Short mmCIF file of C-alpha atoms in Angstrom, two decimals:
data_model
loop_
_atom_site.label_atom_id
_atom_site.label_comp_id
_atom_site.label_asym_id
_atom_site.label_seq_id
_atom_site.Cartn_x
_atom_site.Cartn_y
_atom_site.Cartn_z
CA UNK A 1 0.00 0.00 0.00
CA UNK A 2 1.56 3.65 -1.11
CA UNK A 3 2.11 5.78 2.31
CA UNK A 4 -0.74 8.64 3.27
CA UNK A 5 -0.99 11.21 5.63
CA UNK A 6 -3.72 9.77 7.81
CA UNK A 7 -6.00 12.72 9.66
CA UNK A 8 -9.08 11.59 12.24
CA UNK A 9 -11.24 14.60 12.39
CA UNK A 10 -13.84 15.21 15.47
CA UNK A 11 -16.63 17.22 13.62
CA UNK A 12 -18.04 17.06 10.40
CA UNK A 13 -16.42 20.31 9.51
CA UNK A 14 -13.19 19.52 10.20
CA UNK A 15 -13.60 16.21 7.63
CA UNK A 16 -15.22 18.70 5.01
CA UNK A 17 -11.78 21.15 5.41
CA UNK A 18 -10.08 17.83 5.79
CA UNK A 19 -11.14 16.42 2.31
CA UNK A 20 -10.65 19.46 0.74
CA UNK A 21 -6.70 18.64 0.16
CA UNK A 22 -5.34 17.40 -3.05
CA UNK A 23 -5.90 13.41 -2.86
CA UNK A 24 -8.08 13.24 0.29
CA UNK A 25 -10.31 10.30 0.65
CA UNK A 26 -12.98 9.56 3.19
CA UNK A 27 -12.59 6.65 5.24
CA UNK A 28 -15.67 5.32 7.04
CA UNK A 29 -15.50 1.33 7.72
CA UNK A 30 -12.33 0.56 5.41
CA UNK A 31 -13.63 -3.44 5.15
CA UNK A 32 -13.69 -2.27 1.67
CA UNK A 33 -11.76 0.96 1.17
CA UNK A 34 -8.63 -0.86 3.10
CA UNK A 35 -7.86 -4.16 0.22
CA UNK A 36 -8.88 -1.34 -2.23
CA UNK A 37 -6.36 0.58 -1.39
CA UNK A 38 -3.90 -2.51 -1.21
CA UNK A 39 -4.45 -3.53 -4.56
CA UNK A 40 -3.33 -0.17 -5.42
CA UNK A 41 -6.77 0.61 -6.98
CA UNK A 42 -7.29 3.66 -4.86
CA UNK A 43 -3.91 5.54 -3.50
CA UNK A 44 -5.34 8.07 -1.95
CA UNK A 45 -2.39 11.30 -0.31
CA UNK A 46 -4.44 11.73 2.86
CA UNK A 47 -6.98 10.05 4.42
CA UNK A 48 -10.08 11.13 6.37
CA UNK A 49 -11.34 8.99 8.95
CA UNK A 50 -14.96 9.78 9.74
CA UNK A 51 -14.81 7.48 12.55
CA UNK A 52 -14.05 9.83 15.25
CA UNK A 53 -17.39 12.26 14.53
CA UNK A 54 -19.74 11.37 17.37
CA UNK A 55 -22.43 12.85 15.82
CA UNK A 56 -22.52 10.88 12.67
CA UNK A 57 -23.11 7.34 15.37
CA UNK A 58 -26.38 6.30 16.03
CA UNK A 59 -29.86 5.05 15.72
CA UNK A 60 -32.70 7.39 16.64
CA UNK A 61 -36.31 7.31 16.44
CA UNK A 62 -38.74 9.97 15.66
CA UNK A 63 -42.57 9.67 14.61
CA UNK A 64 -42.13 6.73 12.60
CA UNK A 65 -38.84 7.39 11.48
CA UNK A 66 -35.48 5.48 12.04
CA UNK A 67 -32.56 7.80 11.60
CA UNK A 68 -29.11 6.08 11.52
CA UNK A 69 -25.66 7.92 11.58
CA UNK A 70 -23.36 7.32 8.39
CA UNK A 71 -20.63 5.84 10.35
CA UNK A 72 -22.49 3.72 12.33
CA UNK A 73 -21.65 -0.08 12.49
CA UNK A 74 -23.63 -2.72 10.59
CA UNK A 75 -23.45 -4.67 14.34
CA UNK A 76 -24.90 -1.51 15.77
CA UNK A 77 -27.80 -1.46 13.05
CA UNK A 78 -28.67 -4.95 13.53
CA UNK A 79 -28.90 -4.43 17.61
CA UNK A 80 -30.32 -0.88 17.92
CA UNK A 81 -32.49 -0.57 14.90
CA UNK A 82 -35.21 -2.57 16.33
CA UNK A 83 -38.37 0.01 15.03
CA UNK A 84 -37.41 -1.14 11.53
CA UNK A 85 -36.57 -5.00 11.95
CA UNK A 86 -36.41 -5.58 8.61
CA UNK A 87 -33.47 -3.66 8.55
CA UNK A 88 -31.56 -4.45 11.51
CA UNK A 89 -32.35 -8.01 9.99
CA UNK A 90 -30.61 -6.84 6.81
CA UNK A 91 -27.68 -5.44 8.65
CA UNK A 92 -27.20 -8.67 10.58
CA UNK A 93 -26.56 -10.64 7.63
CA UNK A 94 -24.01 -8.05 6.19
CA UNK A 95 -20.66 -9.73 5.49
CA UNK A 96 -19.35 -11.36 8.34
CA UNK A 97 -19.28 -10.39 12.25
CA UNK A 98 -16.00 -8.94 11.95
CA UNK A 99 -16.85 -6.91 8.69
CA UNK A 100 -20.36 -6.13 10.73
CA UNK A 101 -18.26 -4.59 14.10
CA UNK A 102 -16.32 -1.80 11.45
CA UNK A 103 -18.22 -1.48 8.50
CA UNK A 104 -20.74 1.53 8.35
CA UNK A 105 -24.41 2.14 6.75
CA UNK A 106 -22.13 5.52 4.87
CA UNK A 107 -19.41 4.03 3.53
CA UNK A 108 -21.69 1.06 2.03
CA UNK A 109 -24.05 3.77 0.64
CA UNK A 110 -20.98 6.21 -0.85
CA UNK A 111 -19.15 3.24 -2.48
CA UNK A 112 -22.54 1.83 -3.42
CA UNK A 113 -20.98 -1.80 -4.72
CA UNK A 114 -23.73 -3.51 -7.25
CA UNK A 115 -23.91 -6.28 -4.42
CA UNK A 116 -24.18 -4.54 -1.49
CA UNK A 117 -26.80 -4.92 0.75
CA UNK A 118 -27.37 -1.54 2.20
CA UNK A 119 -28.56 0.14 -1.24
CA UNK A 120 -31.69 -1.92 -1.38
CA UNK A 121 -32.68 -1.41 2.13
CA UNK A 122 -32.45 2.58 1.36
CA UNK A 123 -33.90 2.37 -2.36
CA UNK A 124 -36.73 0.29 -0.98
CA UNK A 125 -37.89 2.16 1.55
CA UNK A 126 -37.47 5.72 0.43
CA UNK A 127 -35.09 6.51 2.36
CA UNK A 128 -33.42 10.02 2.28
CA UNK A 129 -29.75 10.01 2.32
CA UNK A 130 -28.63 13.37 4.97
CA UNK A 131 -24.94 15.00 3.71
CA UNK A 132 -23.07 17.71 4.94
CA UNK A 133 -25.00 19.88 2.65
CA UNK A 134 -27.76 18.56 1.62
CA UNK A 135 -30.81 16.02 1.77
CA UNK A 136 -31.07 13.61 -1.52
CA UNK A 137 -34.00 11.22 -1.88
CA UNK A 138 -33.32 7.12 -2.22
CA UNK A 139 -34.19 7.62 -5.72
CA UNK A 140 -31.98 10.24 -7.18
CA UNK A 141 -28.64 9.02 -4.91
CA UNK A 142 -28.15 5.83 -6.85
CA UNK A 143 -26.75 6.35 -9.94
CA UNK A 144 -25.39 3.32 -11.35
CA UNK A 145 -22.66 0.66 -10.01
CA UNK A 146 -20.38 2.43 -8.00
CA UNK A 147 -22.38 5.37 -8.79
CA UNK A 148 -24.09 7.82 -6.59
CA UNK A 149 -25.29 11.27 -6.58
CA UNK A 150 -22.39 12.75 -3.82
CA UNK A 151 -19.90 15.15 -5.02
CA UNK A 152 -16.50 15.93 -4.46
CA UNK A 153 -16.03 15.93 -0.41
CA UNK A 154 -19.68 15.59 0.13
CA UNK A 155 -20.22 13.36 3.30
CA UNK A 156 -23.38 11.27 4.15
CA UNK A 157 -23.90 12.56 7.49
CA UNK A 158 -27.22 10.07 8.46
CA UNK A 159 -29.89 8.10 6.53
CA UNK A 160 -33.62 8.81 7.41
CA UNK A 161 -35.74 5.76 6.69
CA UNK A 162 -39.58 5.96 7.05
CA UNK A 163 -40.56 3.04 8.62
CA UNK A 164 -42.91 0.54 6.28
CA UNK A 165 -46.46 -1.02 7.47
CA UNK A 166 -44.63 -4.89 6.45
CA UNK A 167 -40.68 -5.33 4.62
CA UNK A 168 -38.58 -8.36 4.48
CA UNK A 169 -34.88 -8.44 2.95
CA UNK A 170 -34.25 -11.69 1.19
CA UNK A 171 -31.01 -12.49 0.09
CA UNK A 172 -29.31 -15.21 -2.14
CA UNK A 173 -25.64 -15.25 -0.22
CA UNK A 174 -22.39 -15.95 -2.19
CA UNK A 175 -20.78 -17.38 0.24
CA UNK A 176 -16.66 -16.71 -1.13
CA UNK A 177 -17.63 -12.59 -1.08
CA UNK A 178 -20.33 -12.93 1.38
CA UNK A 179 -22.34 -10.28 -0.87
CA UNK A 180 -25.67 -10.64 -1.83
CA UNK A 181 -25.78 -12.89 -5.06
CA UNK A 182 -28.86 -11.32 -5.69
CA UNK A 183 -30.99 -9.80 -2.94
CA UNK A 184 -34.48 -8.09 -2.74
CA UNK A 185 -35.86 -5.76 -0.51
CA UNK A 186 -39.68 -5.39 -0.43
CA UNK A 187 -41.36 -2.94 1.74
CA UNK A 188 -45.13 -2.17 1.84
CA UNK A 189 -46.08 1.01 2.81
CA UNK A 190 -50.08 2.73 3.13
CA UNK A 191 -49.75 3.96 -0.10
CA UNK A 192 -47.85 1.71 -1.99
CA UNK A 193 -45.31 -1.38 -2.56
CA UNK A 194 -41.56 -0.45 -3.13
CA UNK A 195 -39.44 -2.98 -4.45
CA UNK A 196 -35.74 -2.58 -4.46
CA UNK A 197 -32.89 -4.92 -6.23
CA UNK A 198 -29.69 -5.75 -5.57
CA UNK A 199 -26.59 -8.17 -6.84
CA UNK A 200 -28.35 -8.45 -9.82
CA UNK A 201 -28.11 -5.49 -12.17
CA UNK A 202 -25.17 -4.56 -14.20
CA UNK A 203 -26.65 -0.49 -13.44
CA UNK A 204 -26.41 -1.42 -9.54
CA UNK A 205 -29.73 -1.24 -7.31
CA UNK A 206 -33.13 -0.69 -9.42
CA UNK A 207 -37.00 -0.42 -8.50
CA UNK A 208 -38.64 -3.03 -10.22
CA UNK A 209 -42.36 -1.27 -11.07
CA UNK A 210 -44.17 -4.22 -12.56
CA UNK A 211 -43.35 -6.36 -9.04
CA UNK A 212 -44.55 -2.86 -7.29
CA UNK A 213 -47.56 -2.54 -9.78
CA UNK A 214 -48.75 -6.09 -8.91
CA UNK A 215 -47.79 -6.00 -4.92
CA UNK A 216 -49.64 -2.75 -4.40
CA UNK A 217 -52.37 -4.28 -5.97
CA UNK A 218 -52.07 -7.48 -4.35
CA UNK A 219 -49.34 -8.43 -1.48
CA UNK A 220 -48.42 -11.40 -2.14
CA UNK A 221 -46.10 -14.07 -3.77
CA UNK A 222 -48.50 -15.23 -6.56
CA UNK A 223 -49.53 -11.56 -7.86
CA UNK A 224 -45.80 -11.83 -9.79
CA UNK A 225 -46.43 -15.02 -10.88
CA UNK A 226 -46.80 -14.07 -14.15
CA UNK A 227 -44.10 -11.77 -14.52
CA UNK A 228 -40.75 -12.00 -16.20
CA UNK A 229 -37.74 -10.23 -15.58
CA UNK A 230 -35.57 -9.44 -18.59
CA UNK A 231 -32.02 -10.73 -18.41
CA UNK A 232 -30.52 -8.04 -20.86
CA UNK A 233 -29.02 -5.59 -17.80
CA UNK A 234 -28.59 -8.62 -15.76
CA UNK A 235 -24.52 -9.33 -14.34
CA UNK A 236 -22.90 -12.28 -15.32
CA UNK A 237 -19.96 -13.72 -14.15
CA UNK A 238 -18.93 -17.18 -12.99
CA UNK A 239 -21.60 -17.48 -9.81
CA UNK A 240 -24.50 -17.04 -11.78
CA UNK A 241 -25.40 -16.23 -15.49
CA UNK A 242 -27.65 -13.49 -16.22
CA UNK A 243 -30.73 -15.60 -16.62
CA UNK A 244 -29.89 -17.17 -13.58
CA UNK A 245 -29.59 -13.72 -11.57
CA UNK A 246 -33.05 -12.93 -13.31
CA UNK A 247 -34.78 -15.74 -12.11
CA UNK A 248 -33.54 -15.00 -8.48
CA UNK A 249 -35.35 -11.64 -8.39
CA UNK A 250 -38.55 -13.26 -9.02
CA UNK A 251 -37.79 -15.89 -6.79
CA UNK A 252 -36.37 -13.82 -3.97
CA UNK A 253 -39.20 -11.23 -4.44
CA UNK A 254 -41.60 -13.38 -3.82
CA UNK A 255 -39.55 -15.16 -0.80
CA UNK A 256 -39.51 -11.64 0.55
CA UNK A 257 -43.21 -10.77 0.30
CA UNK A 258 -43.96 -14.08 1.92
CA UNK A 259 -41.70 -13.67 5.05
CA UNK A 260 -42.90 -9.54 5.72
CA UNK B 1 6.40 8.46 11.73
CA UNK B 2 3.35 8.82 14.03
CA UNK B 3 3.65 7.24 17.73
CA UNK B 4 0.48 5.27 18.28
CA UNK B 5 -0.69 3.91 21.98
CA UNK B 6 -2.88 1.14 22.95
CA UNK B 7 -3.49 -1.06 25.92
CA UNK B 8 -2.79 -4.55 24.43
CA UNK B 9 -3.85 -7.73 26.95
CA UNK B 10 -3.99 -4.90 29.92
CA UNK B 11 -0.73 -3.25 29.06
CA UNK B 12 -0.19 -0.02 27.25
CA UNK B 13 2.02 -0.30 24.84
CA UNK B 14 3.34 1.98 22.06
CA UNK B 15 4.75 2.15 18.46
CA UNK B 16 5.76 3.96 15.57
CA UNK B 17 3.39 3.78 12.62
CA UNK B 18 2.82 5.24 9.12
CA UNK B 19 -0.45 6.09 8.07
CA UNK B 20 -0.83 3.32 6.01
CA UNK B 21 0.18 0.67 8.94
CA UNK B 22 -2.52 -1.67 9.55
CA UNK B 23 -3.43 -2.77 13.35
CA UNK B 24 -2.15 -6.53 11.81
CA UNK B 25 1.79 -4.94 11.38
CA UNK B 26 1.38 -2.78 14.55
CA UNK B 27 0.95 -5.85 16.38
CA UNK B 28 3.18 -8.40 14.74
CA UNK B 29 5.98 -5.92 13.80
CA UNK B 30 5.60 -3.01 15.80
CA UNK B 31 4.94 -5.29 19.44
CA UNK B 32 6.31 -8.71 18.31
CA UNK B 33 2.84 -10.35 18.90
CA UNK B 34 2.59 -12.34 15.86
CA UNK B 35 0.31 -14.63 17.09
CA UNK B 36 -2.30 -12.87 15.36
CA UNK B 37 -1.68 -14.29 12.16
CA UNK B 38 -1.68 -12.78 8.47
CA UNK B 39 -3.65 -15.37 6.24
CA UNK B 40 -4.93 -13.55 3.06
CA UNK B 41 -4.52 -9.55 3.94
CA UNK B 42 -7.58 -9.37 1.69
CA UNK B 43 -10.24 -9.78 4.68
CA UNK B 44 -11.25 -12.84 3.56
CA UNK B 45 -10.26 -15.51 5.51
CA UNK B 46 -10.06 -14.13 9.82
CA UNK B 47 -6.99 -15.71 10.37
CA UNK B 48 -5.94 -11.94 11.73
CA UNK B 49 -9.30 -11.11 13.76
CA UNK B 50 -8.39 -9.28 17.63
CA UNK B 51 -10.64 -7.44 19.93
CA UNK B 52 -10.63 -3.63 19.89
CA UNK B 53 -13.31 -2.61 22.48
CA UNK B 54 -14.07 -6.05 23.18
CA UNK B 55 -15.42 -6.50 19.84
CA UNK B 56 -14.38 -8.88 16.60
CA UNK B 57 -12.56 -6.97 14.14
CA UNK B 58 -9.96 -7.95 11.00
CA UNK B 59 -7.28 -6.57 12.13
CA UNK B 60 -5.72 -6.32 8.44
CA UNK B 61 -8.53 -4.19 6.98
CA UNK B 62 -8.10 -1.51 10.09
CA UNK B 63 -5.55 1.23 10.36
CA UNK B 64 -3.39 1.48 13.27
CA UNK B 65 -3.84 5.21 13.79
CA UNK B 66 -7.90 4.48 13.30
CA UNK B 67 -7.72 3.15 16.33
CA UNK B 68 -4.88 4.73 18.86
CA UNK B 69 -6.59 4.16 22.28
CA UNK B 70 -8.33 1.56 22.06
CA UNK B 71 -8.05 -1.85 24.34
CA UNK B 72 -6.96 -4.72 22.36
CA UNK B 73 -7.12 -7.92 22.88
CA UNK B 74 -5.26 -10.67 20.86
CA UNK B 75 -4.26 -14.20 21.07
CA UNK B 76 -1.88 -13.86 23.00
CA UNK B 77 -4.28 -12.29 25.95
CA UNK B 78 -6.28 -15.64 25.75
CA UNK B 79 -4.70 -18.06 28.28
CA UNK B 80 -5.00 -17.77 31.82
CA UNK B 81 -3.46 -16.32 33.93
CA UNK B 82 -0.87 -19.07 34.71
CA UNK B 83 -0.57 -19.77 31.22
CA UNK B 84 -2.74 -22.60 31.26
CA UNK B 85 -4.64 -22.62 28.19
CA UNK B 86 -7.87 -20.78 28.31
CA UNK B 87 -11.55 -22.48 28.08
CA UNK B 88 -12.24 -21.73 24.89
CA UNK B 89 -8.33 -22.76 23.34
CA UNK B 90 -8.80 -26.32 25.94
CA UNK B 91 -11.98 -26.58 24.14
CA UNK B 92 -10.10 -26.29 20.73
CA UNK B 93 -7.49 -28.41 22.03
CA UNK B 94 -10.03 -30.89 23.60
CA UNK B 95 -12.13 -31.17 20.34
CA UNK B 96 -9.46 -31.27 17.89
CA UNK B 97 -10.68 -27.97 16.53
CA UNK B 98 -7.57 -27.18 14.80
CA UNK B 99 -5.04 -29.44 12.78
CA UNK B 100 -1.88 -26.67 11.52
CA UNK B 101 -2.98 -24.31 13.28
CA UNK B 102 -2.82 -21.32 11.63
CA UNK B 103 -6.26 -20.15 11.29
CA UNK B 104 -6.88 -21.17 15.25
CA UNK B 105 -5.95 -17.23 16.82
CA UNK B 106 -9.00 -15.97 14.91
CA UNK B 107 -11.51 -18.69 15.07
CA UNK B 108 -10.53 -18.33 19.35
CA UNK B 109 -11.01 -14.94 18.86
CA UNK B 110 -14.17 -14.74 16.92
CA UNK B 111 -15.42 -17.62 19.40
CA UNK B 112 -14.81 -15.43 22.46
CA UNK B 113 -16.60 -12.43 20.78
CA UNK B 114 -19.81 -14.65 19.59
CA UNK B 115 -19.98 -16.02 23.22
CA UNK B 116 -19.76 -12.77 24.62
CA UNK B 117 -23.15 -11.75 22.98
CA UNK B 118 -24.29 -15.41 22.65
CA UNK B 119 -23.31 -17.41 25.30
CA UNK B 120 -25.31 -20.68 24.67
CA UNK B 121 -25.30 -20.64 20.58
CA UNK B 122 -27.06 -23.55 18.75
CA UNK B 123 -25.16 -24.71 16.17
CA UNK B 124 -26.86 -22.74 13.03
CA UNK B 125 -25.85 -19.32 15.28
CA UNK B 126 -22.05 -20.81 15.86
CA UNK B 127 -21.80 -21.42 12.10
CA UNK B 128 -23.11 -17.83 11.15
CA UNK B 129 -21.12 -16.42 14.04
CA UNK B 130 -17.88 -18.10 12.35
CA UNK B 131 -18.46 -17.45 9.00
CA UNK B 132 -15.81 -15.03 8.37
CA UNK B 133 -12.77 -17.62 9.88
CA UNK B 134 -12.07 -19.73 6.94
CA UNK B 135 -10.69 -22.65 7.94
CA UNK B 136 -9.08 -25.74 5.38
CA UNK B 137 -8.07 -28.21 7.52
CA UNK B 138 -10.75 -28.90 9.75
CA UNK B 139 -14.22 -29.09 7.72
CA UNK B 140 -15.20 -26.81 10.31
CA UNK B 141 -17.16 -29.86 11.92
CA UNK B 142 -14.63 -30.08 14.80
CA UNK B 143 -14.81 -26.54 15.28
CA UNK B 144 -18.26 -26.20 15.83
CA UNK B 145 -17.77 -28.79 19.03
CA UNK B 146 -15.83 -27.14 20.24
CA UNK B 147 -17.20 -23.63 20.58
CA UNK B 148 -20.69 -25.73 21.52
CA UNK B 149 -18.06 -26.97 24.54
CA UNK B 150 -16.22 -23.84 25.31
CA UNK B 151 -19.90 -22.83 25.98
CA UNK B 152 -20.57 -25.42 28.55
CA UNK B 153 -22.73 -27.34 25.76
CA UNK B 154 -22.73 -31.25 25.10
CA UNK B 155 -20.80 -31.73 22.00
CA UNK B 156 -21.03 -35.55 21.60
CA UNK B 157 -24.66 -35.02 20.97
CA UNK B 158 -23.88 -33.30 17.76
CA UNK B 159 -24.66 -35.03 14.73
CA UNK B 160 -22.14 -35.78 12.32
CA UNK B 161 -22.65 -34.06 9.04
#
């Protein structure tokens, strides 16, 4: 790994100043920022731990609302987040108990891998994803694998999820990565069905409307019987073929509607 | 050169480290504790896992600096006190939970975090809980007795799979 000047900043605008330098790179969790960096695919001159804000640790919860702090654990999620269970079952299954006691709901979000867990949780439910500057809704952050709407030094700061009426995170593990294969998050909600995909897209997480159509019409596993899910944007690669990845959404969606 | 502290199996202990030194080289190179063992450095395998605040971390995918001030524990804070091996390493031992060895400091480690927050696991929660030690020796089978032991758990009941 090439040498860095590494800076641990208390506040939020200290790591905004911070990031500011020529080179700087956030660090949240590092479980994958650290082998990236190893590999030489990101040699970043200094780096900004945001592990040292207070403020950004935490799960809250206001009027139907669970706010969690970017750099909180994935071990902390699964524990605390208990007003959303859905997600603190998500979070629970993240990676490994190791990668789950470092590894933060911000980093996930910011480095937004095609696999990771985390993006369908926030896509599904609506989330709004909090920065130093701004709030961006679940819908306009994710833009494409390794993708996302933050700019240059912008910092997630906390993710506001409104709490669903039923949700249920299903996922297909590969078990050498311990991402998701492919993994589905359904969430029903008074005025609607959100359904949010991950592992399985070669554009990262996606809404699939005609499973939301059909759910919000009807919750429940056979109402997307009859649908098929094209295989033209689907990933391939030697775990599963793209009309094997396809399959799994229908599969897992329905899995997930069954066990909300 | 940036002089990092930590209390390491109760003693504080310091070091010079880079930014880029991971907790993993802080410990083997910087404090000679090289029980804690380097097995992929790609955070695959656990072979490296410690304690830092009492809880399960890789210590190859952490920086050293990240965490100046913490408590640490590693292997080498496992035994007891007279250096008899502790309950969960006799258990290891006892259960032939190991065969070279070298994956053995994190699967002890990651046992004494799971039974920390889980200290009767069934066997479904011990295999979950241990999913990030890889282990090729073994077939894990072993392994599982023996954290169902180390928890005060009969192990001969388990069935073979």
């Amino acid at each position: 790994m090439i040498d860095f000047e590494f800076v641990k900043p208390l506040t939020v605008a200290d790591a905004v100043k911070a990031l500011a330098a020529e080179g700087a790179q956030a660090l949240s969790g590092g479980q994958t920022l650290t082998p990236t960096m190893k590999q030489r695919l990101a040699t970043p001159s200094v780096l900004v731990s945001l592990n040292g804000i207070a403020a950004m640790r935490g799960v809250s919860v206001s009027g139907g609302t669970v706010t969690v702090g970017a750099a909180t654990t994935h071990a902390t999620v699964a524990r605390e987040a208990t007003a959303y269970p859905a997600l603190a079952a998500l979070a629970g299954g993240i990676g490994d108990m190791a990668v789950r006691n470092r590894g933060t709901m911000g980093g996930s979000l910011a480095n937004n891998d095609p696999a990771a867990c985390y993006p369908s949780a926030v896509l599904g439910s609506g989330a709004t994803v909090v920065t130093n500057t701004r709030s961006i809704a679940a819908d306009d952050f994710f833009q494409g694998m390794f993708t996302t709407a933050l700019e240059e030094g912008e910092i997630i700061t906390a993710v506001s999820f409104p709490v669903p009426l039923k949700a249920a995170y299903v996922k297909f593990n590969q078990p050498a990565s311990r991402f998701a294969l492919t993994g589905v998050f359904v969430a029903k909600f008074a005025d609607g069905v959100r359904v949010a995909v991950t592992g399985a897209s070669n554009n990262g997480v996606f809404r699939w409307s005609e499973a939301e159509a059909a759910l919000s019409a009807s919750f429940s596993a056979a109402a997307i019987a009859g649908l098929v899910v094209p295989s033209d944007d689907m990933i391939a690669d030697m775990h599963g073929t793209a009309a094997y990845r396809a399959n799994l959404v229908k599969v897992l969606t329905g899995r997930a509607v069954t066990a909300a | 050169m940036t002089k990092v502290t930590m209390t390491v199996n109760g003693m504080s202990v310091s070091a010079q480290t880079e930014g880029r030194t991971l907790l993993s080289a802080f410990l083997r190179e910087g404090l000679a504790l090289t029980g804690t063992h380097i097995g992929c450095d790609t955070s695959q395998c656990g072979a490296c896992v410690v304690h830092v605040d009492g809880q399960a971390v890789k210590s190859c995918a952490v920086f050293a600096q990240d965490v100046a001030g913490a408590t640490v524990t590693t292997i080498e804070g496992m035994a007891n006190a007279d250096g008899s091996l502790g309950v969960i390493q006799a258990a290891f031992q006892e259960h032939h939970g190991l065969q070279c060895g070298f994956c053995t400091p994190g699967m002890v480690m990651s046992t004494a975090a799971l039974l920390a927050i889980n200290p009767k696991p069934t066997v479904e929660e011990i295999r979950h809980g241990l999913d990030g030690n890889i282990c090729r020796c073994t077939g894990y089978h072993n392994i599982v007795k023996a954290v169902l032991a180390a928890s005060g758990q009969d192990a001969t009941a388990m069935a073979a799979e």
